[in-house]
PDB file of C-alpha atoms in Angstrom:
ATOM      1  CA  UNK A   1      -1.058   7.828  19.318  1.00 67.00           C
ATOM      2  CA  UNK A   2       0.313  10.999  18.382  1.00 89.00           C
ATOM      3  CA  UNK A   3       3.499  10.572  15.720  1.00 96.00           C
ATOM      4  CA  UNK A   4       4.717  13.605  15.999  1.00 95.00           C
ATOM      5  CA  UNK A   5       7.263  12.251  18.202  1.00 95.00           C
ATOM      6  CA  UNK A   6       8.023   9.355  16.983  1.00 98.00           C
ATOM      7  CA  UNK A   7      10.676   8.304  14.548  1.00 98.00           C
ATOM      8  CA  UNK A   8       9.499   5.684  11.697  1.00 98.00           C
ATOM      9  CA  UNK A   9      12.423   3.934   9.397  1.00 98.00           C
ATOM     10  CA  UNK A  10      11.205   3.132   6.411  1.00 98.00           C
ATOM     11  CA  UNK A  11      13.847  -0.192   3.858  1.00 98.00           C
ATOM     12  CA  UNK A  12      12.963   0.044   0.486  1.00 96.00           C
ATOM     13  CA  UNK A  13      11.688   2.897   0.554  1.00 97.00           C
ATOM     14  CA  UNK A  14      11.770   4.253  -2.782  1.00 95.00           C
ATOM     15  CA  UNK A  15       8.853   2.270  -4.591  1.00 93.00           C
ATOM     16  CA  UNK A  16       6.046   0.688  -3.839  1.00 94.00           C
ATOM     17  CA  UNK A  17       4.895  -0.616  -0.964  1.00 96.00           C
ATOM     18  CA  UNK A  18       7.455   1.647   1.156  1.00 97.00           C
ATOM     19  CA  UNK A  19       7.245   5.501  -1.150  1.00 97.00           C
ATOM     20  CA  UNK A  20       2.701   4.150   0.341  1.00 97.00           C
ATOM     21  CA  UNK A  21       4.282   3.963   4.067  1.00 98.00           C
ATOM     22  CA  UNK A  22       5.950   6.927   4.099  1.00 98.00           C
ATOM     23  CA  UNK A  23       3.797   9.309   2.813  1.00 98.00           C
ATOM     24  CA  UNK A  24       1.154   7.577   4.892  1.00 98.00           C
ATOM     25  CA  UNK A  25       2.976   8.348   8.491  1.00 98.00           C
ATOM     26  CA  UNK A  26       4.870  12.048   6.356  1.00 98.00           C
ATOM     27  CA  UNK A  27       0.911  11.962   7.647  1.00 97.00           C
ATOM     28  CA  UNK A  28       0.728  11.162  10.391  1.00 98.00           C
ATOM     29  CA  UNK A  29       3.485  13.731  11.350  1.00 97.00           C
ATOM     30  CA  UNK A  30       5.637  11.558  11.877  1.00 98.00           C
ATOM     31  CA  UNK A  31       9.992  12.076  11.685  1.00 98.00           C
ATOM     32  CA  UNK A  32      11.024   9.614   8.606  1.00 98.00           C
ATOM     33  CA  UNK A  33      13.908   8.040   8.040  1.00 98.00           C
ATOM     34  CA  UNK A  34      13.230   5.663   4.922  1.00 98.00           C
ATOM     35  CA  UNK A  35      15.960   4.539   2.735  1.00 97.00           C
ATOM     36  CA  UNK A  36      17.248   2.523  -0.752  1.00 96.00           C
ATOM     37  CA  UNK A  37      19.002   1.352  -2.777  1.00 94.00           C
ATOM     38  CA  UNK A  38      18.428   3.957  -5.544  1.00 93.00           C
ATOM     39  CA  UNK A  39      19.500   7.366  -4.414  1.00 94.00           C
ATOM     40  CA  UNK A  40      17.964  10.003  -6.801  1.00 95.00           C
ATOM     41  CA  UNK A  41      14.378   8.369  -6.474  1.00 95.00           C
ATOM     42  CA  UNK A  42      14.886   8.690  -1.750  1.00 96.00           C
ATOM     43  CA  UNK A  43      15.947  12.333  -2.556  1.00 96.00           C
ATOM     44  CA  UNK A  44      11.980  12.966  -5.726  1.00 96.00           C
ATOM     45  CA  UNK A  45      10.246  11.248  -2.113  1.00 97.00           C
ATOM     46  CA  UNK A  46      11.773  13.554   0.820  1.00 96.00           C
ATOM     47  CA  UNK A  47      10.580  16.453  -1.247  1.00 96.00           C
ATOM     48  CA  UNK A  48       7.761  15.457  -2.165  1.00 97.00           C
ATOM     49  CA  UNK A  49       6.672  14.756   1.574  1.00 97.00           C
ATOM     50  CA  UNK A  50       8.427  18.460   2.791  1.00 94.00           C
ATOM     51  CA  UNK A  51       7.613  19.821   5.532  1.00 95.00           C
ATOM     52  CA  UNK A  52       7.773  16.532   6.686  1.00 96.00           C
ATOM     53  CA  UNK A  53      10.515  15.582   8.786  1.00 97.00           C
ATOM     54  CA  UNK A  54      12.440  13.345   6.414  1.00 98.00           C
ATOM     55  CA  UNK A  55      16.508  11.755   6.465  1.00 98.00           C
ATOM     56  CA  UNK A  56      16.832  10.382   3.654  1.00 97.00           C
ATOM     57  CA  UNK A  57      19.922   7.754   2.340  1.00 97.00           C
ATOM     58  CA  UNK A  58      20.564   5.449   0.296  1.00 97.00           C
ATOM     59  CA  UNK A  59      21.409   1.703   1.710  1.00 97.00           C
ATOM     60  CA  UNK A  60      22.121  -1.253  -0.034  1.00 97.00           C
ATOM     61  CA  UNK A  61      20.249  -3.716   2.888  1.00 97.00           C
ATOM     62  CA  UNK A  62      22.471  -6.497   1.448  1.00 97.00           C
ATOM     63  CA  UNK A  63      25.556  -4.476   2.775  1.00 97.00           C
ATOM     64  CA  UNK A  64      26.563  -6.425   7.268  1.00 97.00           C
ATOM     65  CA  UNK A  65      29.084  -3.214   6.602  1.00 98.00           C
ATOM     66  CA  UNK A  66      26.349  -0.707   5.068  1.00 98.00           C
ATOM     67  CA  UNK A  67      23.332  -0.805   8.019  1.00 98.00           C
ATOM     68  CA  UNK A  68      25.631  -0.498   9.957  1.00 98.00           C
ATOM     69  CA  UNK A  69      26.941   2.389   8.671  1.00 98.00           C
ATOM     70  CA  UNK A  70      23.970   3.913   8.710  1.00 98.00           C
ATOM     71  CA  UNK A  71      22.346   3.650  11.770  1.00 98.00           C
ATOM     72  CA  UNK A  72      24.792   4.815  13.537  1.00 97.00           C
ATOM     73  CA  UNK A  73      25.241   8.066  11.230  1.00 97.00           C
ATOM     74  CA  UNK A  74      21.820   9.291  11.840  1.00 98.00           C
ATOM     75  CA  UNK A  75      21.726  12.094  13.354  1.00 98.00           C
ATOM     76  CA  UNK A  76      20.040  12.809  16.443  1.00 97.00           C
ATOM     77  CA  UNK A  77      17.158  13.946  15.605  1.00 97.00           C
ATOM     78  CA  UNK A  78      16.425  10.888  14.360  1.00 98.00           C
ATOM     79  CA  UNK A  79      18.326   8.310  16.202  1.00 98.00           C
ATOM     80  CA  UNK A  80      15.637   6.721  18.047  1.00 98.00           C
ATOM     81  CA  UNK A  81      13.356   4.414  16.484  1.00 98.00           C
ATOM     82  CA  UNK A  82      10.371   3.959  17.403  1.00 98.00           C
ATOM     83  CA  UNK A  83       9.692   2.260  14.354  1.00 98.00           C
ATOM     84  CA  UNK A  84      11.339  -0.628  12.165  1.00 98.00           C
ATOM     85  CA  UNK A  85       9.525  -0.917   8.635  1.00 98.00           C
ATOM     86  CA  UNK A  86      11.265  -3.212   6.471  1.00 98.00           C
ATOM     87  CA  UNK A  87       9.242  -3.605   3.401  1.00 97.00           C
ATOM     88  CA  UNK A  88      13.542  -4.154   1.422  1.00 96.00           C
ATOM     89  CA  UNK A  89      12.342  -7.688  -0.432  1.00 95.00           C
ATOM     90  CA  UNK A  90      11.657  -9.111  -4.214  1.00 95.00           C
ATOM     91  CA  UNK A  91      10.605 -11.714  -6.244  1.00 94.00           C
ATOM     92  CA  UNK A  92      12.776 -13.046  -9.133  1.00 94.00           C
ATOM     93  CA  UNK A  93      11.594 -15.125 -11.839  1.00 93.00           C
ATOM     94  CA  UNK A  94       8.256 -17.955 -11.335  1.00 93.00           C
ATOM     95  CA  UNK A  95      10.456 -21.072 -13.562  1.00 95.00           C
ATOM     96  CA  UNK A  96      10.581 -24.178 -11.325  1.00 96.00           C
ATOM     97  CA  UNK A  97      13.441 -25.368  -9.628  1.00 97.00           C
ATOM     98  CA  UNK A  98      14.821 -27.251 -11.232  1.00 97.00           C
ATOM     99  CA  UNK A  99      15.815 -24.251 -13.903  1.00 97.00           C
ATOM    100  CA  UNK A 100      15.112 -20.943 -11.496  1.00 97.00           C
ATOM    101  CA  UNK A 101      18.460 -19.130 -12.342  1.00 97.00           C
ATOM    102  CA  UNK A 102      20.245 -19.190  -8.681  1.00 97.00           C
ATOM    103  CA  UNK A 103      22.200 -16.310  -9.517  1.00 97.00           C
ATOM    104  CA  UNK A 104      17.740 -15.003  -8.093  1.00 97.00           C
ATOM    105  CA  UNK A 105      17.547 -17.369  -5.069  1.00 98.00           C
ATOM    106  CA  UNK A 106      21.064 -15.794  -3.213  1.00 98.00           C
ATOM    107  CA  UNK A 107      19.511 -12.112  -4.703  1.00 97.00           C
ATOM    108  CA  UNK A 108      16.092 -12.822  -2.779  1.00 97.00           C
ATOM    109  CA  UNK A 109      17.409 -14.672   0.054  1.00 98.00           C
ATOM    110  CA  UNK A 110      20.023 -11.494   0.568  1.00 98.00           C
ATOM    111  CA  UNK A 111      17.766  -9.218   0.457  1.00 97.00           C
ATOM    112  CA  UNK A 112      14.366 -10.650   1.695  1.00 98.00           C
ATOM    113  CA  UNK A 113      16.329 -12.583   4.595  1.00 98.00           C
ATOM    114  CA  UNK A 114      19.533 -12.087   5.844  1.00 98.00           C
ATOM    115  CA  UNK A 115      18.552  -8.049   4.721  1.00 98.00           C
ATOM    116  CA  UNK A 116      16.101  -7.927   7.189  1.00 98.00           C
ATOM    117  CA  UNK A 117      17.253  -9.793  10.068  1.00 98.00           C
ATOM    118  CA  UNK A 118      21.269  -7.590   9.653  1.00 98.00           C
ATOM    119  CA  UNK A 119      18.614  -4.866  10.167  1.00 98.00           C
ATOM    120  CA  UNK A 120      16.660  -5.696  12.879  1.00 98.00           C
ATOM    121  CA  UNK A 121      20.358  -6.590  14.259  1.00 98.00           C
ATOM    122  CA  UNK A 122      21.144  -2.747  14.060  1.00 98.00           C
ATOM    123  CA  UNK A 123      18.601  -0.822  15.221  1.00 98.00           C
ATOM    124  CA  UNK A 124      17.414  -3.631  18.356  1.00 98.00           C
ATOM    125  CA  UNK A 125      19.775  -2.283  20.051  1.00 98.00           C
ATOM    126  CA  UNK A 126      18.525   0.805  20.617  1.00 98.00           C
ATOM    127  CA  UNK A 127      15.025  -0.400  20.981  1.00 98.00           C
ATOM    128  CA  UNK A 128      15.890  -2.713  24.275  1.00 98.00           C
ATOM    129  CA  UNK A 129      17.837  -0.264  25.766  1.00 98.00           C
ATOM    130  CA  UNK A 130      14.966   2.921  25.906  1.00 98.00           C
ATOM    131  CA  UNK A 131      12.761  -0.203  26.609  1.00 98.00           C
ATOM    132  CA  UNK A 132      10.410   0.965  23.669  1.00 97.00           C
ATOM    133  CA  UNK A 133       9.468   0.367  19.802  1.00 98.00           C
ATOM    134  CA  UNK A 134       7.856  -1.738  16.720  1.00 98.00           C
ATOM    135  CA  UNK A 135       9.395  -4.264  14.184  1.00 98.00           C
ATOM    136  CA  UNK A 136       6.416  -4.867  11.751  1.00 98.00           C
ATOM    137  CA  UNK A 137       7.722  -7.211   8.235  1.00 98.00           C
ATOM    138  CA  UNK A 138       6.363  -7.426   5.022  1.00 98.00           C
ATOM    139  CA  UNK A 139       5.821 -10.241   4.605  1.00 98.00           C
ATOM    140  CA  UNK A 140       3.772 -12.298   1.984  1.00 97.00           C
ATOM    141  CA  UNK A 141       1.188 -15.305   0.863  1.00 97.00           C
ATOM    142  CA  UNK A 142       3.275 -17.089   0.357  1.00 96.00           C
ATOM    143  CA  UNK A 143       5.251 -18.142   3.037  1.00 97.00           C
ATOM    144  CA  UNK A 144       2.400 -19.484   3.675  1.00 96.00           C
ATOM    145  CA  UNK A 145       0.315 -20.405   0.828  1.00 95.00           C
ATOM    146  CA  UNK A 146       2.986 -22.380  -1.630  1.00 93.00           C
ATOM    147  CA  UNK A 147       2.499 -22.041  -5.559  1.00 91.00           C
ATOM    148  CA  UNK A 148       4.958 -23.465  -8.724  1.00 92.00           C
ATOM    149  CA  UNK A 149       7.375 -21.190  -9.217  1.00 94.00           C
ATOM    150  CA  UNK A 150       7.361 -19.107  -5.920  1.00 95.00           C
ATOM    151  CA  UNK A 151      10.164 -22.324  -4.432  1.00 97.00           C
ATOM    152  CA  UNK A 152      13.091 -18.931  -2.953  1.00 98.00           C
ATOM    153  CA  UNK A 153      10.589 -16.121  -2.984  1.00 97.00           C
ATOM    154  CA  UNK A 154       8.637 -18.000  -0.355  1.00 97.00           C
ATOM    155  CA  UNK A 155      11.167 -20.058   1.671  1.00 98.00           C
ATOM    156  CA  UNK A 156      12.481 -16.379   2.808  1.00 98.00           C
ATOM    157  CA  UNK A 157       9.512 -15.218   3.397  1.00 98.00           C
ATOM    158  CA  UNK A 158       8.143 -18.141   5.323  1.00 98.00           C
ATOM    159  CA  UNK A 159      11.864 -17.807   7.392  1.00 98.00           C
ATOM    160  CA  UNK A 160      10.567 -13.550   8.199  1.00 98.00           C
ATOM    161  CA  UNK A 161       7.467 -15.593   9.513  1.00 98.00           C
ATOM    162  CA  UNK A 162       9.623 -17.754  11.748  1.00 98.00           C
ATOM    163  CA  UNK A 163      11.342 -14.498  12.121  1.00 98.00           C
ATOM    164  CA  UNK A 164       8.856 -12.942  13.758  1.00 98.00           C
ATOM    165  CA  UNK A 165       7.875 -14.820  15.793  1.00 98.00           C
ATOM    166  CA  UNK A 166      10.963 -15.804  17.628  1.00 98.00           C
ATOM    167  CA  UNK A 167      12.528 -11.702  17.959  1.00 98.00           C
ATOM    168  CA  UNK A 168       8.328 -11.725  19.962  1.00 98.00           C
ATOM    169  CA  UNK A 169      10.194 -14.875  22.806  1.00 98.00           C
ATOM    170  CA  UNK A 170      13.039 -12.990  22.698  1.00 98.00           C
ATOM    171  CA  UNK A 171      11.943  -9.721  23.949  1.00 98.00           C
ATOM    172  CA  UNK A 172       8.381 -11.280  25.664  1.00 98.00           C
ATOM    173  CA  UNK A 173      10.502  -9.897  28.938  1.00 98.00           C
ATOM    174  CA  UNK A 174      10.356  -5.906  26.864  1.00 98.00           C
ATOM    175  CA  UNK A 175       7.380  -3.469  25.475  1.00 98.00           C
ATOM    176  CA  UNK A 176       8.784  -3.958  22.367  1.00 98.00           C
ATOM    177  CA  UNK A 177       6.148  -5.730  19.556  1.00 98.00           C
ATOM    178  CA  UNK A 178       6.667  -7.391  16.575  1.00 98.00           C
ATOM    179  CA  UNK A 179       5.048  -7.932  14.078  1.00 98.00           C
ATOM    180  CA  UNK A 180       4.182  -9.807  10.473  1.00 98.00           C
ATOM    181  CA  UNK A 181       1.554  -8.829   7.415  1.00 98.00           C
ATOM    182  CA  UNK A 182       1.153 -11.159   4.333  1.00 98.00           C
ATOM    183  CA  UNK A 183      -0.099  -9.468   1.235  1.00 97.00           C
ATOM    184  CA  UNK A 184      -1.086 -11.114  -0.694  1.00 95.00           C
ATOM    185  CA  UNK A 185      -2.442 -10.195  -4.500  1.00 94.00           C
ATOM    186  CA  UNK A 186      -0.644  -6.626  -5.213  1.00 93.00           C
ATOM    187  CA  UNK A 187      -0.668  -3.947  -8.153  1.00 89.00           C
ATOM    188  CA  UNK A 188       0.234  -0.874  -7.905  1.00 80.00           C
ATOM    189  CA  UNK A 189       3.715  -2.282  -8.032  1.00 82.00           C
ATOM    190  CA  UNK A 190       6.794  -2.870  -9.741  1.00 80.00           C
ATOM    191  CA  UNK A 191       6.962  -6.433  -7.655  1.00 82.00           C
ATOM    192  CA  UNK A 192       5.760  -8.439 -10.975  1.00 84.00           C
ATOM    193  CA  UNK A 193       7.567  -6.349 -13.424  1.00 82.00           C
ATOM    194  CA  UNK A 194      10.417  -7.409 -11.275  1.00 83.00           C
ATOM    195  CA  UNK A 195       9.620 -10.557 -10.949  1.00 85.00           C
ATOM    196  CA  UNK A 196       9.915 -10.800 -14.735  1.00 80.00           C
ATOM    197  CA  UNK A 197      12.865  -8.938 -14.969  1.00 80.00           C
ATOM    198  CA  UNK A 198      10.720  -6.134 -17.063  1.00 81.00           C
ATOM    199  CA  UNK A 199       8.728  -8.445 -18.831  1.00 80.00           C
ATOM    200  CA  UNK A 200       5.911  -5.169 -18.892  1.00 85.00           C
ATOM    201  CA  UNK A 201       3.408  -7.690 -20.069  1.00 88.00           C
ATOM    202  CA  UNK A 202       3.976 -10.181 -18.502  1.00 86.00           C
ATOM    203  CA  UNK A 203       3.460  -8.803 -15.813  1.00 83.00           C
ATOM    204  CA  UNK A 204       0.380  -6.383 -16.193  1.00 87.00           C
ATOM    205  CA  UNK A 205      -0.901 -10.613 -16.901  1.00 85.00           C
ATOM    206  CA  UNK A 206       0.062 -11.092 -12.937  1.00 85.00           C
ATOM    207  CA  UNK A 207      -3.801  -9.069 -13.390  1.00 88.00           C
ATOM    208  CA  UNK A 208      -5.391  -9.707 -15.744  1.00 89.00           C
ATOM    209  CA  UNK A 209      -9.233  -9.780 -14.462  1.00 93.00           C
ATOM    210  CA  UNK A 210      -9.141  -8.292 -10.769  1.00 92.00           C
ATOM    211  CA  UNK A 211      -9.155  -5.343  -8.262  1.00 94.00           C
ATOM    212  CA  UNK A 212      -5.300  -7.427  -6.234  1.00 93.00           C
ATOM    213  CA  UNK A 213      -5.079  -4.618  -2.626  1.00 95.00           C
ATOM    214  CA  UNK A 214      -2.825  -1.545  -3.475  1.00 96.00           C
ATOM    215  CA  UNK A 215       0.208  -0.157  -1.747  1.00 96.00           C
ATOM    216  CA  UNK A 216      -2.303   2.151   0.469  1.00 97.00           C
ATOM    217  CA  UNK A 217      -4.150  -0.892   1.755  1.00 97.00           C
ATOM    218  CA  UNK A 218      -0.827  -2.496   3.166  1.00 98.00           C
ATOM    219  CA  UNK A 219       0.019   1.304   4.143  1.00 98.00           C
ATOM    220  CA  UNK A 220      -2.812   1.758   6.168  1.00 98.00           C
ATOM    221  CA  UNK A 221      -2.856  -1.969   7.720  1.00 98.00           C
ATOM    222  CA  UNK A 222       1.657  -1.311   8.779  1.00 98.00           C
ATOM    223  CA  UNK A 223      -0.345   1.963   9.978  1.00 98.00           C
ATOM    224  CA  UNK A 224      -3.181   0.696  11.968  1.00 98.00           C
ATOM    225  CA  UNK A 225      -0.823  -2.539  14.161  1.00 98.00           C
ATOM    226  CA  UNK A 226       1.369   0.373  14.835  1.00 98.00           C
ATOM    227  CA  UNK A 227      -1.327   2.681  15.805  1.00 98.00           C
ATOM    228  CA  UNK A 228      -2.500  -0.203  18.975  1.00 98.00           C
ATOM    229  CA  UNK A 229      -2.623   0.464  22.751  1.00 97.00           C
ATOM    230  CA  UNK A 230       1.078  -0.446  23.591  1.00 96.00           C
ATOM    231  CA  UNK A 231       0.022  -3.055  25.145  1.00 97.00           C
ATOM    232  CA  UNK A 232      -1.174  -6.006  22.468  1.00 98.00           C
ATOM    233  CA  UNK A 233       0.287  -6.800  20.043  1.00 98.00           C
ATOM    234  CA  UNK A 234      -0.907  -7.768  16.697  1.00 98.00           C
ATOM    235  CA  UNK A 235       1.810 -11.264  15.563  1.00 98.00           C
ATOM    236  CA  UNK A 236       0.111 -11.660  11.853  1.00 98.00           C
ATOM    237  CA  UNK A 237      -1.791  -9.977   8.942  1.00 98.00           C
ATOM    238  CA  UNK A 238      -2.638 -11.395   6.266  1.00 98.00           C
ATOM    239  CA  UNK A 239      -4.739  -9.469   3.953  1.00 97.00           C
ATOM    240  CA  UNK A 240      -5.299 -10.178   0.382  1.00 96.00           C
ATOM    241  CA  UNK A 241      -7.972  -9.049  -2.078  1.00 95.00           C
ATOM    242  CA  UNK A 242     -11.713 -10.561  -2.136  1.00 96.00           C
ATOM    243  CA  UNK A 243     -10.311 -12.223  -5.953  1.00 95.00           C
ATOM    244  CA  UNK A 244      -7.728 -14.407  -3.998  1.00 94.00           C
ATOM    245  CA  UNK A 245      -8.254 -17.719  -1.703  1.00 94.00           C
ATOM    246  CA  UNK A 246      -6.634 -21.082  -1.079  1.00 90.00           C
ATOM    247  CA  UNK A 247      -6.677 -23.213  -3.653  1.00 85.00           C
ATOM    248  CA  UNK A 248      -5.817 -26.357  -2.046  1.00 81.00           C
ATOM    249  CA  UNK A 249      -2.944 -28.085  -2.300  1.00 83.00           C
ATOM    250  CA  UNK A 250      -1.923 -29.808  -6.060  1.00 81.00           C
ATOM    251  CA  UNK A 251      -2.444 -32.744  -7.385  1.00 84.00           C
ATOM    252  CA  UNK A 252      -1.034 -34.286 -11.271  1.00 87.00           C
ATOM    253  CA  UNK A 253      -2.243 -37.214 -11.758  1.00 90.00           C
ATOM    254  CA  UNK A 254      -0.961 -39.622 -14.532  1.00 93.00           C
ATOM    255  CA  UNK A 255      -3.027 -41.325 -16.980  1.00 83.00           C
TER     256      UNK A 255
END
């Protein structure tokens, strides 16, 4: 499959997975629609990827009106999205549910779930009208495997998984594809720094003694799923580093 005549839209392109995915598709010659909240990083990334064709503009996926305006304002050369990568997302906090910050919960729900479904809704009609397109959602193993402190973050990623399955059901009479990619422990991004509100020491402890996945591993997985023959849909991919495995149910024993 050649990507030189295809347009890829990536949310949350200003760091981590999003930046790595943008670099990977730029190397393949795709046209890129890049968005994120930090305009300076978007401009720097667009300059780095030159001469790849890039349309980059700020977007906060928590703002439904802004999403609609962003998609409506796409230049003609970038307006027909072939691949949407719903990457924007974050985790905040690792406190037990009764101690968690409700503002953190709202931010995760608004970004990881509301933002993802609203961006999808804005792009989807064009894909259906053209009868081609692929939606790749970046989920998490936290949507399948609970852990203490994961509460609302895990719930949003479980919802992303179910939304992905339901999209497949809705679109079964079309030639559109939907993939949910669920990474496990992954370093080389701002994920843990954001989760712990900038506490670099606590963030570093997450990866101590491990060889985690990298953002480039996730980018390669997205490219692989999106490069399958048009009749093949890769519905779900769970990937973890070899140092990570499901740990079973939590049991607390009273003495």
